[in-house]
Amino acid sequence: MLMAPAWHGWVNDQIEQLQAQDLLRSLKPLIPGHSAVEVLVAPDVLHAWTEECDPQSCAGLPTEGSSLRLFSSNDYMGFSAHPAVRRAAADAALRHGMGPRSSAVVGGYTFLHEELEQRLARLKNTEECLLFPTGFAANMAVVSALCSSPDVTIFSDELNHASIVDGARLATRQQGRLKVYRHNDMQHLEDLLAECPQGHRKLVITDSLFSMDGDFADLAALVQLRRKYAFLLALDDAHATFVCGKRGGGAAEMFGVEEEVDIHIGTLSKAVGVHGGFVACRAAVKSFLLNRGRSYIFSTSLTVPVVAAALAAIKLNEQEPERRKHLWRLVERLAEGLGMPAESPIVPLIVGSEAAALSASAQLLQRGLYVPAIRPPTVAPGTSRLRISLSAAHSMQDVDDLIDTLRECSIIPVKGEPQQGLAKL
């Protein structure tokens, strides 16, 4: 059946506009193996991918399948391909299948889900934890369920995850109020807090480690403001869980403010290496979200193999702290090679235009390295970038090769030359 003409024309017009603006995206099927940072790519896929970025970069591409080293994954600990994680998922699938396929509240919750919640609560030093199908769903539930009334004001950093933004939009449709403060600008936040009507309940929510800039929220200042203005502090710790802190407890542990954070939101799809989300919090907040969080109530629970794999990753996090130390040594090595500071395993190289970011990414692809070009709407216009993401599965040689290739492609200057055209963050 054909699409209605008005819709057909509109969709095609939108696609053409995206293509003209260098904003059109497509899917590239990769062939995963047993490495968290290396995949195979078929020659036709590589050609189409590179041509999409920069047709001139296709010359000299291999005609056979190639391997790519990934600097694009959020698998910061390399657990997704760890033998213990793979084995846990396989054993659970053979023993239990996928598990009950219903929402958690009507039968999809198993003893393994309960154990994972308990282990995550201990990791985050909270009373309880509630699992979600994704980190996106977790943020949506926290913001929309807690803040959908006219006597609540949400205060959100302007660079927060899209899931926080969408949760806040949903809350405002239910009469909640939203105030957005400039990125990490604590004076602006305090000005907004001071203007909040007396008697309003207040939620301040922020990413702990910002996914596109690689910088941290000012947790020390947020804690001081929390004491002064008595707001609920929610921390989206998606990119810091397992990465930060002596135990891998996240940014709050690293900065020594665990007890000052009311709600810890996290994901299992990044450093944990599997899939899903969670909210670690007080028992009363868990009960409320379980009964009022629509993205929890109306979603099918996580599959048993995924839960078993996450439990295996938590054990590895406890047993192999050297992985986290190695990751931070890689961060230091990359910062030294780039000649610019790096606060975290997320290191952006801002190149400006969408076309420049695509061209730079294509040059690296041609040389067997994948560093994604990040463009609007993920980042603001004029700030398109290469986003380097490090993993404990990388070696020092991997990082050295990346630095050398960035220089070879003139994306960063040769050592000793002045830096031009690349914003220091």
Short mmCIF file of C-alpha atoms in Angstrom, two decimals:
data_model
loop_
_atom_site.label_atom_id
_atom_site.label_comp_id
_atom_site.label_asym_id
_atom_site.label_seq_id
_atom_site.Cartn_x
_atom_site.Cartn_y
_atom_site.Cartn_z
CA MET A 1 0.00 0.00 0.00
CA LEU A 2 1.38 3.40 -1.00
CA MET A 3 1.96 6.16 1.51
CA ALA A 4 -0.42 9.10 1.28
CA PRO A 5 1.06 11.60 -1.25
CA ALA A 6 1.26 14.47 1.24
CA TRP A 7 3.25 12.34 3.67
CA HIS A 8 5.45 10.83 0.95
CA GLY A 9 6.45 14.26 -0.29
CA TRP A 10 7.05 15.64 3.18
CA VAL A 11 9.27 12.73 4.29
CA ASN A 12 11.37 12.91 1.12
CA ASP A 13 11.75 16.68 1.50
CA GLN A 14 12.99 16.23 5.07
CA ILE A 15 15.54 13.62 3.99
CA GLU A 16 16.81 15.87 1.19
CA GLN A 17 17.21 18.77 3.63
CA LEU A 18 19.17 16.61 6.06
CA GLN A 19 21.43 15.43 3.26
CA ALA A 20 22.05 18.98 2.04
CA GLN A 21 23.04 19.99 5.59
CA ASP A 22 25.41 17.02 6.06
CA LEU A 23 23.11 15.74 8.81
CA LEU A 24 21.73 12.57 7.22
CA ARG A 25 22.58 9.39 9.12
CA SER A 26 22.37 5.75 8.12
CA LEU A 27 23.06 2.37 9.68
CA LYS A 28 26.32 0.48 9.11
CA PRO A 29 26.18 -3.26 9.84
CA LEU A 30 29.40 -4.30 11.58
CA ILE A 31 30.57 -7.83 12.33
CA PRO A 32 31.41 -8.13 16.05
CA GLY A 33 33.93 -10.61 17.39
CA HIS A 34 35.46 -11.32 20.78
CA SER A 35 37.00 -7.87 21.18
CA ALA A 36 35.27 -4.90 22.73
CA VAL A 37 37.25 -2.48 20.56
CA GLU A 38 37.68 -4.23 17.22
CA VAL A 39 35.12 -5.28 14.61
CA LEU A 40 35.09 -6.45 11.01
CA VAL A 41 33.41 -4.48 8.25
CA ALA A 42 32.52 -5.74 4.78
CA PRO A 43 34.10 -3.84 1.85
CA ASP A 44 30.77 -2.64 0.44
CA VAL A 45 29.76 -1.31 3.84
CA LEU A 46 33.09 0.46 4.30
CA HIS A 47 32.87 2.03 0.83
CA ALA A 48 29.31 3.25 1.37
CA TRP A 49 30.18 4.53 4.83
CA THR A 50 33.26 6.44 3.71
CA GLU A 51 31.55 7.82 0.60
CA GLU A 52 28.71 9.10 2.77
CA CYS A 53 31.25 11.00 4.86
CA ASP A 54 33.58 12.15 2.11
CA PRO A 55 33.54 10.67 -1.44
CA GLN A 56 37.16 11.73 -2.04
CA SER A 57 38.30 9.51 0.83
CA CYS A 58 37.22 6.32 -0.98
CA ALA A 59 40.35 6.13 -3.11
CA GLY A 60 42.59 3.32 -1.98
CA LEU A 61 40.06 1.59 0.26
CA PRO A 62 40.61 -2.17 0.58
CA THR A 63 38.54 -4.45 -1.64
CA GLU A 64 38.33 -7.16 1.01
CA GLY A 65 36.81 -7.12 4.48
CA SER A 66 38.72 -4.97 6.95
CA SER A 67 39.02 -4.69 10.70
CA LEU A 68 38.27 -1.44 12.46
CA ARG A 69 39.57 -0.35 15.84
CA LEU A 70 36.75 1.40 17.62
CA PHE A 71 37.13 4.68 19.46
CA SER A 72 33.36 5.08 19.41
CA SER A 73 32.00 2.73 22.05
CA ASN A 74 30.75 3.55 25.54
CA ASP A 75 32.00 0.15 26.72
CA TYR A 76 34.51 1.87 28.99
CA MET A 77 35.61 -1.25 30.87
CA GLY A 78 35.55 -3.60 27.90
CA PHE A 79 33.14 -5.92 29.70
CA SER A 80 30.81 -6.51 26.75
CA ALA A 81 33.23 -9.05 25.27
CA HIS A 82 34.68 -10.41 28.52
CA PRO A 83 34.52 -14.23 28.62
CA ALA A 84 32.81 -14.20 32.03
CA VAL A 85 30.06 -11.89 30.78
CA ARG A 86 29.54 -13.90 27.60
CA ARG A 87 29.45 -17.13 29.59
CA ALA A 88 26.95 -15.76 32.12
CA ALA A 89 24.57 -14.67 29.36
CA ALA A 90 24.88 -17.99 27.53
CA ASP A 91 24.39 -20.10 30.66
CA ALA A 92 21.33 -18.10 31.70
CA ALA A 93 19.81 -18.42 28.23
CA LEU A 94 20.31 -22.19 28.23
CA ARG A 95 18.92 -22.56 31.75
CA HIS A 96 16.06 -20.04 31.75
CA GLY A 97 15.49 -18.94 28.17
CA MET A 98 14.76 -15.21 27.96
CA GLY A 99 12.69 -15.25 31.16
CA PRO A 100 9.07 -14.15 31.61
CA ARG A 101 8.08 -11.74 28.85
CA SER A 102 5.89 -9.28 30.71
CA SER A 103 6.32 -6.09 32.66
CA ALA A 104 8.03 -6.44 36.01
CA VAL A 105 4.85 -5.64 37.94
CA VAL A 106 2.82 -8.45 36.34
CA GLY A 107 5.32 -11.31 36.37
CA GLY A 108 8.49 -10.29 34.55
CA TYR A 109 10.55 -9.89 37.74
CA THR A 110 12.80 -12.80 38.76
CA PHE A 111 15.22 -13.62 41.57
CA LEU A 112 18.02 -12.52 39.24
CA HIS A 113 16.45 -9.09 38.75
CA GLU A 114 16.19 -8.78 42.53
CA GLU A 115 19.83 -9.75 43.02
CA LEU A 116 20.99 -7.24 40.40
CA GLU A 117 19.01 -4.45 42.08
CA GLN A 118 20.58 -5.31 45.42
CA ARG A 119 24.09 -5.32 43.96
CA LEU A 120 23.55 -1.97 42.22
CA ALA A 121 22.15 -0.43 45.41
CA ARG A 122 25.32 -1.50 47.24
CA LEU A 123 27.46 -0.08 44.45
CA LYS A 124 25.69 3.28 44.71
CA ASN A 125 25.44 3.15 48.52
CA THR A 126 21.65 3.55 48.52
CA GLU A 127 18.76 1.74 50.21
CA GLU A 128 17.19 0.38 47.04
CA CYS A 129 17.42 0.18 43.27
CA LEU A 130 14.88 -0.25 40.48
CA LEU A 131 15.77 -1.74 37.09
CA PHE A 132 14.50 -0.17 33.85
CA PRO A 133 14.56 -1.40 30.24
CA THR A 134 16.93 1.45 29.28
CA GLY A 135 18.68 4.41 30.83
CA PHE A 136 16.42 6.59 28.68
CA ALA A 137 13.36 5.05 30.35
CA ALA A 138 14.91 5.56 33.80
CA ASN A 139 15.41 9.29 33.24
CA MET A 140 11.96 9.65 31.73
CA ALA A 141 10.36 7.99 34.75
CA VAL A 142 12.25 9.99 37.36
CA VAL A 143 11.53 13.40 35.86
CA SER A 144 7.99 12.86 34.59
CA ALA A 145 6.69 10.93 37.61
CA LEU A 146 8.17 13.19 40.29
CA CYS A 147 7.53 16.53 38.63
CA SER A 148 4.12 16.41 36.93
CA SER A 149 2.32 18.92 39.12
CA PRO A 150 2.15 22.73 39.20
CA ASP A 151 3.96 23.02 42.54
CA VAL A 152 7.19 21.42 41.26
CA THR A 153 10.06 23.09 39.39
CA ILE A 154 12.73 21.17 37.49
CA PHE A 155 16.20 22.71 37.13
CA SER A 156 18.17 21.08 34.31
CA ASP A 157 21.65 21.69 32.87
CA GLU A 158 21.41 22.79 29.24
CA LEU A 159 23.68 19.93 28.11
CA ASN A 160 21.82 17.14 29.89
CA HIS A 161 20.99 13.89 28.12
CA ALA A 162 18.05 13.94 25.70
CA SER A 163 16.16 11.55 27.99
CA ILE A 164 16.20 14.16 30.75
CA VAL A 165 15.05 16.81 28.29
CA ASP A 166 12.19 14.64 27.08
CA GLY A 167 11.20 13.70 30.62
CA ALA A 168 11.07 17.38 31.53
CA ARG A 169 8.99 18.18 28.44
CA LEU A 170 6.53 15.48 29.46
CA ALA A 171 6.38 16.85 33.01
CA THR A 172 5.63 20.35 31.75
CA ARG A 173 2.69 18.98 29.77
CA GLN A 174 1.33 17.92 33.17
CA GLN A 175 1.86 21.44 34.60
CA GLY A 176 5.34 20.96 36.03
CA ARG A 177 7.69 23.94 35.63
CA LEU A 178 11.09 23.78 33.91
CA LYS A 179 14.11 26.04 34.27
CA VAL A 180 17.25 25.37 32.21
CA TYR A 181 20.53 26.72 33.54
CA ARG A 182 23.67 27.40 31.52
CA HIS A 183 26.10 24.50 31.41
CA ASN A 184 27.80 24.07 34.78
CA ASP A 185 27.00 27.70 35.66
CA MET A 186 26.27 27.44 39.38
CA GLN A 187 25.61 31.15 39.76
CA HIS A 188 22.92 30.98 37.08
CA LEU A 189 21.41 27.95 38.82
CA GLU A 190 21.37 29.73 42.16
CA ASP A 191 19.69 32.77 40.60
CA LEU A 192 16.95 30.51 39.24
CA LEU A 193 16.59 28.70 42.56
CA ALA A 194 16.24 32.02 44.39
CA GLU A 195 13.43 33.04 42.02
CA CYS A 196 11.48 29.82 42.59
CA PRO A 197 8.08 30.44 44.26
CA GLN A 198 8.01 29.74 47.97
CA GLY A 199 6.58 26.34 48.77
CA HIS A 200 7.54 24.80 45.44
CA ARG A 201 9.28 21.45 45.53
CA LYS A 202 12.49 21.59 43.51
CA LEU A 203 14.38 18.94 41.52
CA VAL A 204 17.87 19.67 40.23
CA ILE A 205 18.99 17.08 37.71
CA THR A 206 22.28 16.87 35.86
CA ASP A 207 24.51 14.49 34.00
CA SER A 208 27.49 13.67 36.20
CA LEU A 209 29.84 13.16 33.24
CA PHE A 210 28.66 14.93 30.10
CA SER A 211 28.60 12.61 27.13
CA MET A 212 29.71 14.97 24.36
CA ASP A 213 32.12 17.30 26.18
CA GLY A 214 33.65 14.80 28.61
CA ASP A 215 33.53 17.20 31.56
CA PHE A 216 32.02 16.69 35.01
CA ALA A 217 29.19 18.48 36.77
CA ASP A 218 30.32 20.71 39.63
CA LEU A 219 29.13 18.31 42.31
CA ALA A 220 30.75 20.15 45.20
CA ALA A 221 28.87 23.34 44.32
CA LEU A 222 25.62 21.43 43.70
CA VAL A 223 25.85 19.87 47.15
CA GLN A 224 26.31 23.30 48.75
CA LEU A 225 23.27 24.62 46.88
CA ARG A 226 21.26 21.55 47.93
CA ARG A 227 21.95 22.33 51.58
CA LYS A 228 20.90 25.94 51.08
CA TYR A 229 17.79 25.46 48.93
CA ALA A 230 16.60 21.99 50.04
CA PHE A 231 16.08 20.56 46.57
CA LEU A 232 16.08 16.94 45.46
CA LEU A 233 19.36 16.21 43.65
CA ALA A 234 19.24 13.63 40.85
CA LEU A 235 22.44 12.56 39.12
CA ASP A 236 22.51 10.86 35.74
CA ASP A 237 25.64 8.76 36.22
CA ALA A 238 25.40 6.94 32.89
CA HIS A 239 28.98 7.61 31.76
CA ALA A 240 30.63 7.50 35.20
CA THR A 241 29.36 4.22 36.68
CA PHE A 242 32.28 1.73 36.90
CA VAL A 243 34.53 4.47 35.43
CA CYS A 244 34.88 6.79 38.44
CA GLY A 245 35.57 6.21 42.10
CA LYS A 246 37.75 3.69 43.89
CA ARG A 247 34.99 1.04 43.72
CA GLY A 248 33.59 2.21 40.41
CA GLY A 249 30.61 3.72 42.22
CA GLY A 250 30.56 6.71 39.90
CA ALA A 251 31.11 10.45 40.02
CA ALA A 252 29.47 10.91 43.43
CA GLU A 253 31.92 8.42 44.94
CA MET A 254 34.87 10.03 43.17
CA PHE A 255 33.98 13.48 44.52
CA GLY A 256 32.98 12.18 47.97
CA VAL A 257 29.32 13.28 47.86
CA GLU A 258 27.44 9.95 47.68
CA GLU A 259 25.28 10.71 50.71
CA GLU A 260 24.30 14.12 49.31
CA VAL A 261 22.80 12.73 46.09
CA ASP A 262 19.14 11.73 46.43
CA ILE A 263 18.71 9.79 43.19
CA HIS A 264 21.40 8.02 41.15
CA ILE A 265 20.30 7.22 37.60
CA GLY A 266 22.40 4.83 35.59
CA THR A 267 22.63 2.55 32.62
CA LEU A 268 23.85 -0.99 32.10
CA SER A 269 24.64 -0.32 28.44
CA LYS A 270 27.89 1.59 28.86
CA ALA A 271 30.67 0.52 31.24
CA VAL A 272 28.61 -2.41 32.53
CA GLY A 273 28.66 -3.66 28.94
CA VAL A 274 25.14 -5.05 28.57
CA HIS A 275 21.74 -3.36 28.33
CA GLY A 276 19.21 -1.64 30.58
CA GLY A 277 18.93 1.17 33.09
CA PHE A 278 18.42 1.66 36.80
CA VAL A 279 17.54 4.14 39.52
CA ALA A 280 19.31 3.79 42.88
CA CYS A 281 17.47 5.68 45.60
CA ARG A 282 15.60 5.53 48.90
CA ALA A 283 13.03 2.78 49.39
CA ALA A 284 10.14 5.25 49.29
CA VAL A 285 11.28 6.70 45.96
CA LYS A 286 11.59 3.20 44.49
CA SER A 287 8.04 2.37 45.58
CA PHE A 288 6.75 5.60 44.06
CA LEU A 289 8.50 5.05 40.72
CA LEU A 290 7.36 1.43 40.60
CA ASN A 291 3.77 2.64 40.89
CA ARG A 292 3.89 5.90 38.94
CA GLY A 293 6.75 5.62 36.45
CA ARG A 294 4.98 4.98 33.15
CA SER A 295 8.16 3.98 31.31
CA TYR A 296 8.62 1.32 34.00
CA ILE A 297 5.04 0.09 34.36
CA PHE A 298 4.36 -0.27 30.65
CA SER A 299 7.69 -1.81 29.56
CA THR A 300 8.65 -5.46 29.42
CA SER A 301 11.33 -6.33 31.96
CA LEU A 302 14.94 -7.02 31.03
CA THR A 303 15.68 -10.51 29.71
CA VAL A 304 17.25 -12.97 32.13
CA PRO A 305 20.48 -13.40 30.07
CA VAL A 306 21.03 -9.64 30.13
CA VAL A 307 20.51 -9.53 33.90
CA ALA A 308 22.88 -12.46 34.41
CA ALA A 309 25.50 -10.75 32.23
CA ALA A 310 25.18 -7.55 34.27
CA LEU A 311 25.70 -9.50 37.49
CA ALA A 312 28.85 -11.00 36.01
CA ALA A 313 30.08 -7.51 35.08
CA ILE A 314 29.52 -6.26 38.63
CA LYS A 315 31.62 -9.13 39.96
CA LEU A 316 34.35 -8.31 37.45
CA ASN A 317 34.26 -4.67 38.53
CA GLU A 318 35.03 -5.82 42.07
CA GLN A 319 37.62 -8.42 41.08
CA GLU A 320 39.55 -6.47 38.42
CA PRO A 321 40.10 -2.88 39.65
CA GLU A 322 43.24 -2.76 37.51
CA ARG A 323 41.00 -2.29 34.46
CA ARG A 324 39.80 1.06 35.78
CA LYS A 325 43.37 2.14 36.58
CA HIS A 326 44.45 1.17 33.06
CA LEU A 327 41.58 3.19 31.57
CA TRP A 328 42.69 6.32 33.39
CA ARG A 329 46.29 5.75 32.30
CA LEU A 330 45.00 5.69 28.73
CA VAL A 331 43.25 9.02 29.36
CA GLU A 332 46.54 10.53 30.54
CA ARG A 333 48.39 9.14 27.51
CA LEU A 334 45.83 10.55 25.09
CA ALA A 335 45.84 13.97 26.75
CA GLU A 336 49.62 14.10 26.56
CA GLY A 337 49.60 13.11 22.89
CA LEU A 338 46.89 15.61 21.97
CA GLY A 339 48.52 18.40 23.93
CA MET A 340 45.22 19.27 25.57
CA PRO A 341 43.53 18.41 28.87
CA ALA A 342 41.23 15.42 29.22
CA GLU A 343 39.02 15.00 32.27
CA SER A 344 37.60 11.61 31.35
CA PRO A 345 37.62 8.78 28.77
CA ILE A 346 35.42 11.00 26.57
CA VAL A 347 37.60 13.40 24.60
CA PRO A 348 36.03 15.66 21.95
CA LEU A 349 37.96 17.29 19.13
CA ILE A 350 35.79 20.18 17.97
CA VAL A 351 36.28 20.92 14.27
CA GLY A 352 33.30 23.21 13.65
CA SER A 353 31.29 22.36 10.56
CA GLU A 354 29.40 19.16 9.85
CA ALA A 355 31.36 18.63 6.63
CA ALA A 356 34.70 19.01 8.41
CA ALA A 357 33.72 16.46 11.05
CA LEU A 358 32.56 13.97 8.42
CA SER A 359 35.73 14.41 6.38
CA ALA A 360 37.96 13.89 9.42
CA SER A 361 36.06 10.76 10.42
CA ALA A 362 36.33 9.41 6.86
CA GLN A 363 40.10 9.89 6.82
CA LEU A 364 40.42 7.87 10.00
CA LEU A 365 38.08 5.18 8.66
CA GLN A 366 40.30 4.82 5.62
CA ARG A 367 43.16 4.04 8.00
CA GLY A 368 41.23 1.47 10.04
CA LEU A 369 40.17 3.66 12.97
CA TYR A 370 36.60 4.62 13.75
CA VAL A 371 36.10 7.90 15.58
CA PRO A 372 32.55 9.10 14.99
CA ALA A 373 31.60 12.52 13.66
CA ILE A 374 29.10 14.03 16.09
CA ARG A 375 26.76 16.58 14.51
CA PRO A 376 23.54 18.45 15.32
CA PRO A 377 21.11 17.77 16.88
CA THR A 378 23.42 15.84 19.22
CA VAL A 379 25.59 18.96 19.60
CA ALA A 380 24.96 22.63 18.87
CA PRO A 381 25.43 23.96 15.31
CA GLY A 382 29.00 25.02 14.69
CA THR A 383 30.41 22.60 17.28
CA SER A 384 30.54 19.37 15.25
CA ARG A 385 33.32 17.17 16.50
CA LEU A 386 35.14 13.91 16.58
CA ARG A 387 34.25 12.14 19.82
CA ILE A 388 37.05 9.90 21.04
CA SER A 389 35.90 7.31 23.54
CA LEU A 390 38.45 5.16 25.34
CA SER A 391 38.00 1.68 26.77
CA ALA A 392 40.03 -0.43 29.17
CA ALA A 393 40.14 -2.91 26.29
CA HIS A 394 42.40 -0.49 24.38
CA SER A 395 46.15 -0.85 24.68
CA MET A 396 48.69 1.93 24.99
CA GLN A 397 49.68 1.10 21.42
CA ASP A 398 46.09 1.67 20.29
CA VAL A 399 46.16 5.16 21.76
CA ASP A 400 49.59 5.90 20.28
CA ASP A 401 48.35 4.74 16.87
CA LEU A 402 45.33 7.02 17.17
CA ILE A 403 47.50 10.02 18.03
CA ASP A 404 49.89 9.31 15.16
CA THR A 405 47.00 8.93 12.71
CA LEU A 406 45.36 12.16 13.86
CA ARG A 407 48.65 13.92 13.14
CA GLU A 408 49.07 12.17 9.79
CA CYS A 409 45.61 13.39 8.77
CA SER A 410 46.39 16.93 10.05
CA ILE A 411 43.46 16.71 12.45
CA ILE A 412 45.85 17.65 15.24
CA PRO A 413 49.19 19.41 14.71
CA VAL A 414 52.48 17.60 14.54
CA LYS A 415 54.10 17.61 17.96
CA GLY A 416 55.83 20.91 18.59
CA GLU A 417 53.74 22.88 16.10
CA PRO A 418 51.16 25.45 17.28
CA GLN A 419 47.58 24.24 17.48
CA GLN A 420 45.20 25.85 14.99
CA GLY A 421 41.59 25.22 14.11
CA LEU A 422 40.95 22.84 16.99
CA ALA A 423 39.18 24.05 20.08
CA LYS A 424 40.79 23.15 23.37
CA LEU A 425 38.22 21.96 25.86
#
